[in-house]
Amino acid sequence: MNLLIVGGAGYIGSHAVRLLLDAGHTVTVYDNLSRGHRQAVPDGMLVEGELSDRNTLVGVLKEKNIDAVMHFAAFALVNESVNDPALYYRNNVIAAVDLLDAMREANVKKIVFSSTTATYGEPEVIPIAETTLQQPINPYGFTKLVFEQALADYAAAYGFGYAALRYFNAAGARPDGTIGEDHDPETHLIPIVLQVALGQRKHITVFGDDYATPDGTCIRDYIHVDDLGAAHLAALERLESGKGICVNLGTGRGTSVREIIDACRDVTGHAIPEVMGERRAGDPPELVADASLAKQWLDWTPKYTDVRQIVETAWRWHQNHPNGYASN
Ligand code: UFG
């Protein structure tokens, strides 16, 4: 297929691009590089542009004869969304709907969207199934939920075919070490812990150990970024006009903050000093996927089932690129 990968210069999008190319698809990346990295995109594939630039987008969709779009271009920091919701509603809702309208104009109606477990808020029942009531607790989660609804409405009214893939905690890097996670500022647990191992930070601050979990630290479902990419490939083949599906992408296994730090100690051989800190606002104690729908609908199961394997791939990237893409 001819694919437009919106946000393909970002962390998850750039990994998906490599897997789509490996599978024989033709890829064009559309990205404004506000958060992505030019170096993450293979030569000659990047078109720089804004989601709201309808003329450019329609031109690219037509000129490249695009069959389907993958949308990875949302902002994804909870704290930032609380402090600056306008940024999130503008990019994750308004600009994303501009993308859908450019697609309508170019008669491209297949889309795979990166949604999130943040649309569930703080569910009481773990593991989390797709039928769980979606009650986001921050603007980030709300903007993703609004766009899921837009997709449902565009499917019913205009014949869009979509998959909204609700990621749990994306982690790891392409195993060959060529691309990986490079956020500024970095807020995610695994890269921060590995920065301690690299000597770039003195310690990791654990955000609370008084949660109602076995070791008191928060539990998350860490999923390798290439497993996410593989699920996108599978979803692409199943898109049907006028229909949509929302699917969790997780492993179904929870790992605590403490277990992640221990896995990083094992993998890096570094002591990784830790300091106990306050709880971070808005952190639910436990988020673990019920991943059965993905298995059933996508015929997909994650390859990386041990967080050590995930950390190993991340560590390879961080060792080769201690300053991210700026190391190149
Ligand atoms: N944590 C620490 N210390 C740190 C950083 C993180 O203890 O320095 C803890 C957090 O409190 C949390 C866990 O590590 O318990 C994971 O935190 P991340 O920031 O790596 O990931 P989140 O679970 O907060 O966020 C992820 C995505 C978001 C998404 C959210 C819920 O990054 O985009 O899952 O879906 F909104």
Short mmCIF file of C-alpha atoms and ligand atoms in Angstrom, two decimals:
data_model
loop_
_atom_site.label_atom_id
_atom_site.label_comp_id
_atom_site.label_asym_id
_atom_site.label_seq_id
_atom_site.Cartn_x
_atom_site.Cartn_y
_atom_site.Cartn_z
CA MET A 1 0.00 0.00 0.00
CA ASN A 2 0.94 3.65 -0.33
CA LEU A 3 0.90 5.00 3.20
CA LEU A 4 1.05 8.48 4.69
CA ILE A 5 2.59 8.35 8.17
CA VAL A 6 1.66 11.54 9.95
CA GLY A 7 4.03 12.09 12.86
CA GLY A 8 6.40 9.51 11.40
CA ALA A 9 9.46 11.39 12.72
CA GLY A 10 8.38 10.82 16.33
CA TYR A 11 9.23 7.98 18.66
CA ILE A 12 6.46 5.49 17.90
CA GLY A 13 5.80 6.67 14.33
CA SER A 14 9.43 6.28 13.27
CA HIS A 15 9.52 2.69 14.52
CA ALA A 16 6.30 1.88 12.67
CA VAL A 17 7.77 3.39 9.48
CA ARG A 18 10.68 0.91 9.55
CA LEU A 19 8.36 -2.07 10.03
CA LEU A 20 6.04 -0.89 7.24
CA LEU A 21 9.03 -0.55 4.91
CA ASP A 22 10.28 -4.01 5.96
CA ALA A 23 6.81 -5.36 5.03
CA GLY A 24 7.08 -3.85 1.54
CA HIS A 25 4.78 -0.83 1.85
CA THR A 26 5.59 2.52 0.25
CA VAL A 27 5.85 5.22 2.89
CA THR A 28 5.65 9.02 2.94
CA VAL A 29 6.24 10.70 6.30
CA TYR A 30 4.38 13.96 7.02
CA ASP A 31 5.70 15.77 10.08
CA ASN A 32 6.31 19.36 11.20
CA LEU A 33 9.34 18.28 13.27
CA SER A 34 8.02 20.19 16.29
CA ARG A 35 8.73 17.09 18.38
CA GLY A 36 10.05 14.59 15.87
CA HIS A 37 13.55 14.19 14.48
CA ARG A 38 14.62 14.50 10.86
CA GLN A 39 17.30 11.82 11.50
CA ALA A 40 14.61 9.32 12.53
CA VAL A 41 13.20 9.31 8.97
CA PRO A 42 14.89 7.43 6.12
CA ASP A 43 16.31 9.73 3.43
CA GLY A 44 13.87 11.13 0.90
CA MET A 45 10.68 10.13 2.71
CA LEU A 46 9.96 13.27 4.74
CA VAL A 47 7.48 15.96 3.73
CA GLU A 48 7.58 18.80 6.25
CA GLY A 49 4.17 20.30 6.88
CA GLU A 50 1.39 21.16 9.30
CA LEU A 51 -1.75 19.09 9.80
CA SER A 52 -3.76 22.28 9.37
CA ASP A 53 -2.20 23.01 5.96
CA ARG A 54 -5.01 21.49 3.92
CA ASN A 55 -3.59 22.35 0.48
CA THR A 56 -0.24 20.69 1.12
CA LEU A 57 -1.83 17.68 2.74
CA VAL A 58 -4.41 17.14 -0.02
CA GLY A 59 -1.61 17.58 -2.57
CA VAL A 60 0.53 14.91 -0.91
CA LEU A 61 -2.41 12.51 -0.50
CA LYS A 62 -3.25 12.79 -4.21
CA GLU A 63 0.25 12.98 -5.63
CA LYS A 64 1.48 9.94 -3.69
CA ASN A 65 -1.75 8.07 -4.41
CA ILE A 66 -2.16 7.34 -0.70
CA ASP A 67 -4.33 4.36 0.27
CA ALA A 68 -4.29 4.82 4.04
CA VAL A 69 -3.05 7.18 6.75
CA MET A 70 -1.51 6.46 10.15
CA HIS A 71 -1.80 9.30 12.62
CA PHE A 72 0.99 9.48 15.23
CA ALA A 73 1.16 13.28 15.42
CA ALA A 74 -0.63 14.02 18.71
CA PHE A 75 1.04 15.58 21.74
CA ALA A 76 1.29 13.11 24.61
CA LEU A 77 2.44 14.68 27.88
CA VAL A 78 -0.11 14.62 30.66
CA ASN A 79 1.42 17.45 32.68
CA GLU A 80 1.82 19.70 29.68
CA SER A 81 -1.83 19.11 28.77
CA VAL A 82 -2.92 20.21 32.25
CA ASN A 83 -0.80 23.39 32.10
CA ASP A 84 -1.58 24.26 28.48
CA PRO A 85 -4.82 22.59 27.38
CA ALA A 86 -5.14 24.97 24.41
CA LEU A 87 -2.06 23.37 22.85
CA TYR A 88 -3.65 19.95 23.22
CA TYR A 89 -7.13 20.84 21.92
CA ARG A 90 -5.52 22.70 19.01
CA ASN A 91 -3.15 19.90 17.95
CA ASN A 92 -4.90 16.73 19.08
CA VAL A 93 -8.45 17.74 18.13
CA ILE A 94 -8.62 20.70 15.74
CA ALA A 95 -5.58 19.87 13.61
CA ALA A 96 -6.44 16.17 13.68
CA VAL A 97 -9.93 16.91 12.33
CA ASP A 98 -8.26 19.07 9.66
CA LEU A 99 -6.38 15.91 8.70
CA LEU A 100 -9.64 13.96 8.40
CA ASP A 101 -11.11 16.69 6.19
CA ALA A 102 -8.05 16.72 3.95
CA MET A 103 -8.50 12.95 3.67
CA ARG A 104 -12.16 13.42 2.68
CA GLU A 105 -11.17 15.91 0.03
CA ALA A 106 -8.58 13.49 -1.39
CA ASN A 107 -10.99 10.55 -1.01
CA VAL A 108 -8.65 8.64 1.33
CA LYS A 109 -10.77 7.04 4.03
CA LYS A 110 -8.64 4.53 5.87
CA ILE A 111 -6.87 5.55 9.05
CA VAL A 112 -5.07 3.96 11.98
CA PHE A 113 -4.97 6.25 15.00
CA SER A 114 -2.72 6.19 18.07
CA SER A 115 -5.07 6.34 21.02
CA THR A 116 -4.15 5.76 24.63
CA THR A 117 -4.97 4.12 27.91
CA ALA A 118 -5.25 7.69 29.24
CA THR A 119 -8.79 7.71 27.76
CA TYR A 120 -9.82 5.34 30.58
CA GLY A 121 -8.72 7.60 33.43
CA GLU A 122 -8.44 5.62 36.67
CA PRO A 123 -10.42 2.44 36.07
CA GLU A 124 -11.35 0.34 39.08
CA VAL A 125 -11.21 -3.01 37.34
CA ILE A 126 -7.81 -4.36 36.21
CA PRO A 127 -7.04 -5.65 33.61
CA ILE A 128 -8.70 -2.96 31.51
CA ALA A 129 -10.98 -4.16 28.70
CA GLU A 130 -12.11 -1.94 25.82
CA THR A 131 -15.64 -1.95 27.27
CA THR A 132 -14.41 -0.07 30.36
CA LEU A 133 -16.12 3.29 30.72
CA GLN A 134 -13.79 5.99 29.35
CA GLN A 135 -13.46 8.75 31.94
CA PRO A 136 -10.21 10.64 31.28
CA ILE A 137 -8.75 12.66 34.13
CA ASN A 138 -6.65 15.13 32.12
CA PRO A 139 -6.92 17.17 28.91
CA TYR A 140 -4.55 14.79 27.11
CA GLY A 141 -6.89 11.84 27.68
CA PHE A 142 -9.94 13.95 26.75
CA THR A 143 -8.44 15.09 23.45
CA LYS A 144 -7.70 11.50 22.45
CA LEU A 145 -11.22 10.45 23.41
CA VAL A 146 -12.77 13.30 21.41
CA PHE A 147 -10.83 12.20 18.35
CA GLU A 148 -11.93 8.57 18.80
CA GLN A 149 -15.51 9.89 18.71
CA ALA A 150 -14.76 11.98 15.60
CA LEU A 151 -13.52 8.82 13.90
CA ALA A 152 -16.71 6.96 14.81
CA ASP A 153 -18.83 9.80 13.43
CA TYR A 154 -16.73 10.09 10.24
CA ALA A 155 -17.07 6.33 9.74
CA ALA A 156 -20.86 6.46 10.07
CA ALA A 157 -21.39 9.57 7.94
CA TYR A 158 -18.57 9.48 5.37
CA GLY A 159 -17.56 5.83 5.19
CA PHE A 160 -14.21 6.10 6.94
CA GLY A 161 -12.67 2.80 8.05
CA TYR A 162 -10.56 3.16 11.19
CA ALA A 163 -8.74 1.48 14.03
CA ALA A 164 -8.06 3.39 17.25
CA LEU A 165 -5.21 1.61 18.99
CA ARG A 166 -5.09 2.35 22.70
CA TYR A 167 -1.46 2.07 23.67
CA PHE A 168 -0.36 1.24 27.16
CA ASN A 169 3.25 2.27 28.03
CA ALA A 170 5.36 2.31 24.86
CA ALA A 171 8.99 1.45 25.56
CA GLY A 172 12.19 0.12 24.01
CA ALA A 173 13.87 0.83 20.69
CA ARG A 174 14.53 -0.81 17.33
CA PRO A 175 16.84 -3.73 18.22
CA ASP A 176 19.54 -2.66 15.74
CA GLY A 177 20.03 0.50 17.82
CA THR A 178 19.52 2.92 14.91
CA ILE A 179 16.40 4.69 16.17
CA GLY A 180 14.95 5.10 19.64
CA GLU A 181 13.31 7.34 22.20
CA ASP A 182 14.47 10.98 22.29
CA HIS A 183 12.11 13.39 24.05
CA ASP A 184 12.91 16.88 25.28
CA PRO A 185 12.12 17.11 28.11
CA GLU A 186 12.25 13.41 28.91
CA THR A 187 9.54 12.40 31.38
CA HIS A 188 9.27 8.63 30.85
CA LEU A 189 10.54 6.16 33.40
CA ILE A 190 12.82 3.86 31.39
CA PRO A 191 14.83 6.53 29.51
CA ILE A 192 15.27 8.51 32.73
CA VAL A 193 16.55 5.44 34.58
CA LEU A 194 18.95 4.70 31.71
CA GLN A 195 20.19 8.30 31.83
CA VAL A 196 21.22 7.58 35.43
CA ALA A 197 23.14 4.51 34.20
CA LEU A 198 24.85 6.74 31.62
CA GLY A 199 25.92 9.15 34.36
CA GLN A 200 23.73 11.95 33.00
CA ARG A 201 21.61 12.07 36.16
CA LYS A 202 22.61 11.37 39.75
CA HIS A 203 19.57 9.27 40.69
CA ILE A 204 16.07 8.22 39.76
CA THR A 205 13.27 9.72 41.84
CA VAL A 206 10.52 7.18 42.49
CA PHE A 207 7.18 8.98 42.50
CA GLY A 208 5.68 7.37 45.58
CA ASP A 209 5.88 3.94 47.23
CA ASP A 210 2.66 4.13 49.24
CA TYR A 211 0.27 2.92 46.53
CA ALA A 212 -1.93 -0.12 47.12
CA THR A 213 0.31 -2.37 45.01
CA PRO A 214 2.55 -5.26 46.16
CA ASP A 215 5.73 -3.12 46.42
CA GLY A 216 3.92 0.21 46.84
CA THR A 217 5.03 1.65 43.47
CA CYS A 218 2.82 2.16 40.42
CA ILE A 219 2.24 -0.67 37.99
CA ARG A 220 2.18 -0.19 34.22
CA ASP A 221 1.94 -2.42 31.16
CA TYR A 222 5.15 -1.77 29.17
CA ILE A 223 4.88 -2.69 25.50
CA HIS A 224 7.74 -2.72 23.03
CA VAL A 225 7.50 -0.06 20.35
CA ASP A 226 8.01 -2.67 17.58
CA ASP A 227 5.12 -4.72 18.96
CA LEU A 228 3.01 -1.57 18.60
CA GLY A 229 4.27 -1.22 15.02
CA ALA A 230 3.40 -4.84 14.22
CA ALA A 231 -0.14 -4.24 15.49
CA HIS A 232 -0.45 -1.27 13.12
CA LEU A 233 0.49 -3.49 10.20
CA ALA A 234 -2.16 -6.00 11.20
CA ALA A 235 -4.80 -3.29 11.73
CA LEU A 236 -4.11 -1.81 8.30
CA GLU A 237 -5.10 -5.07 6.61
CA ARG A 238 -8.40 -5.16 8.48
CA LEU A 239 -9.78 -1.66 7.86
CA GLU A 240 -13.27 -1.69 6.38
CA SER A 241 -15.23 1.23 4.99
CA GLY A 242 -17.88 2.52 7.38
CA LYS A 243 -16.52 0.52 10.29
CA GLY A 244 -14.17 1.16 13.17
CA ILE A 245 -12.70 -0.64 16.10
CA CYS A 246 -10.96 0.46 19.31
CA VAL A 247 -8.34 -1.97 20.56
CA ASN A 248 -6.00 -2.05 23.56
CA LEU A 249 -2.33 -2.63 22.81
CA GLY A 250 -0.61 -3.98 25.88
CA THR A 251 1.01 -7.20 27.01
CA GLY A 252 -1.50 -7.95 29.76
CA ARG A 253 1.37 -8.02 32.28
CA GLY A 254 2.03 -5.34 34.85
CA THR A 255 5.47 -4.19 36.02
CA SER A 256 6.08 -1.90 38.98
CA VAL A 257 8.41 1.11 38.97
CA ARG A 258 10.69 -0.79 41.34
CA GLU A 259 10.78 -3.81 38.99
CA ILE A 260 11.68 -1.54 36.07
CA ILE A 261 14.57 -0.02 38.03
CA ASP A 262 15.79 -3.52 38.97
CA ALA A 263 15.57 -4.65 35.33
CA CYS A 264 17.64 -1.61 34.34
CA ARG A 265 20.24 -2.48 37.00
CA ASP A 266 20.48 -6.03 35.62
CA VAL A 267 20.78 -4.91 32.02
CA THR A 268 23.24 -2.05 32.55
CA GLY A 269 25.26 -3.42 35.48
CA HIS A 270 24.98 0.04 37.05
CA ALA A 271 23.88 0.56 40.67
CA ILE A 272 21.31 3.24 39.68
CA PRO A 273 20.77 5.11 42.96
CA GLU A 274 17.15 5.88 43.76
CA VAL A 275 15.52 8.57 45.86
CA MET A 276 11.98 8.36 47.18
CA GLY A 277 9.82 11.27 46.07
CA GLU A 278 6.24 12.47 46.34
CA ARG A 279 3.46 10.96 44.29
CA ARG A 280 3.12 12.59 40.87
CA ALA A 281 -0.31 14.16 40.39
CA GLY A 282 -2.64 12.11 38.21
CA ASP A 283 -0.76 8.80 38.34
CA PRO A 284 -3.21 5.90 38.61
CA PRO A 285 -1.85 3.07 40.80
CA GLU A 286 -2.22 0.36 38.17
CA LEU A 287 -2.83 0.29 34.40
CA VAL A 288 -2.69 -3.14 32.76
CA ALA A 289 -4.38 -4.13 29.51
CA ASP A 290 -6.79 -6.90 28.86
CA ALA A 291 -5.14 -7.67 25.52
CA SER A 292 -7.56 -10.36 24.36
CA LEU A 293 -9.36 -8.27 21.72
CA ALA A 294 -6.07 -7.44 19.99
CA LYS A 295 -5.20 -11.11 19.90
CA GLN A 296 -8.60 -12.00 18.50
CA TRP A 297 -9.11 -9.16 16.01
CA LEU A 298 -5.53 -8.57 14.92
CA ASP A 299 -4.20 -12.09 15.39
CA TRP A 300 -1.40 -10.28 17.22
CA THR A 301 0.55 -11.06 20.34
CA PRO A 302 3.53 -9.09 21.61
CA LYS A 303 6.94 -10.64 20.95
CA TYR A 304 8.57 -8.88 23.90
CA THR A 305 7.09 -10.45 27.01
CA ASP A 306 9.93 -9.74 29.45
CA VAL A 307 10.69 -6.13 30.40
CA ARG A 308 14.40 -6.99 30.47
CA GLN A 309 14.30 -7.59 26.72
CA ILE A 310 12.57 -4.24 26.26
CA VAL A 311 15.15 -2.48 28.44
CA GLU A 312 18.00 -4.18 26.53
CA THR A 313 16.84 -2.60 23.26
CA ALA A 314 16.43 0.80 24.91
CA TRP A 315 19.88 0.50 26.50
CA ARG A 316 21.51 -0.25 23.12
CA TRP A 317 19.98 2.94 21.70
CA HIS A 318 20.95 5.09 24.70
CA GLN A 319 24.53 3.77 24.74
CA ASN A 320 24.96 4.47 21.03
CA HIS A 321 23.17 7.83 21.26
CA PRO A 322 23.80 9.29 24.73
CA ASN A 323 22.44 12.63 23.53
CA GLY A 324 19.68 11.16 21.39
CA TYR A 325 19.65 12.12 17.72
CA ALA A 326 21.98 15.03 18.48
CA SER A 327 24.71 12.37 18.95
CA ASN A 328 24.61 11.50 15.22
N1 UFG B 1 8.01 7.47 37.31
C1 UFG B 1 8.84 7.64 38.40
N2 UFG B 1 9.89 8.48 38.26
C2 UFG B 1 10.18 9.16 37.10
C3 UFG B 1 9.31 8.97 35.98
C4 UFG B 1 8.24 8.11 36.11
O1 UFG B 1 8.63 7.06 39.46
O2 UFG B 1 11.15 9.92 37.06
C5 UFG B 1 6.85 6.56 37.42
C6 UFG B 1 5.53 7.26 37.20
O3 UFG B 1 5.07 7.84 38.39
C7 UFG B 1 4.67 6.10 36.72
C8 UFG B 1 5.65 5.21 35.97
O4 UFG B 1 6.94 5.61 36.41
O5 UFG B 1 4.16 5.41 37.81
C9 UFG B 1 5.58 5.36 34.48
O6 UFG B 1 5.67 6.75 34.17
P1 UFG B 1 5.84 7.29 32.67
O7 UFG B 1 5.89 8.78 32.75
O8 UFG B 1 6.94 6.58 32.01
O9 UFG B 1 4.51 6.80 31.97
P2 UFG B 1 2.98 7.11 32.34
O10 UFG B 1 2.39 5.80 32.76
O11 UFG B 1 2.82 8.23 33.27
O12 UFG B 1 2.47 7.66 30.96
C10 UFG B 1 2.23 6.85 29.86
C11 UFG B 1 2.37 7.68 28.58
C12 UFG B 1 1.35 8.77 28.55
C13 UFG B 1 -0.01 8.21 28.80
C14 UFG B 1 -0.02 7.39 30.06
C15 UFG B 1 -1.35 6.76 30.35
O13 UFG B 1 3.65 8.22 28.49
O14 UFG B 1 1.37 9.39 27.29
O15 UFG B 1 0.95 6.36 29.97
O16 UFG B 1 -1.76 6.18 29.17
F1 UFG B 1 -0.91 9.20 28.97
#
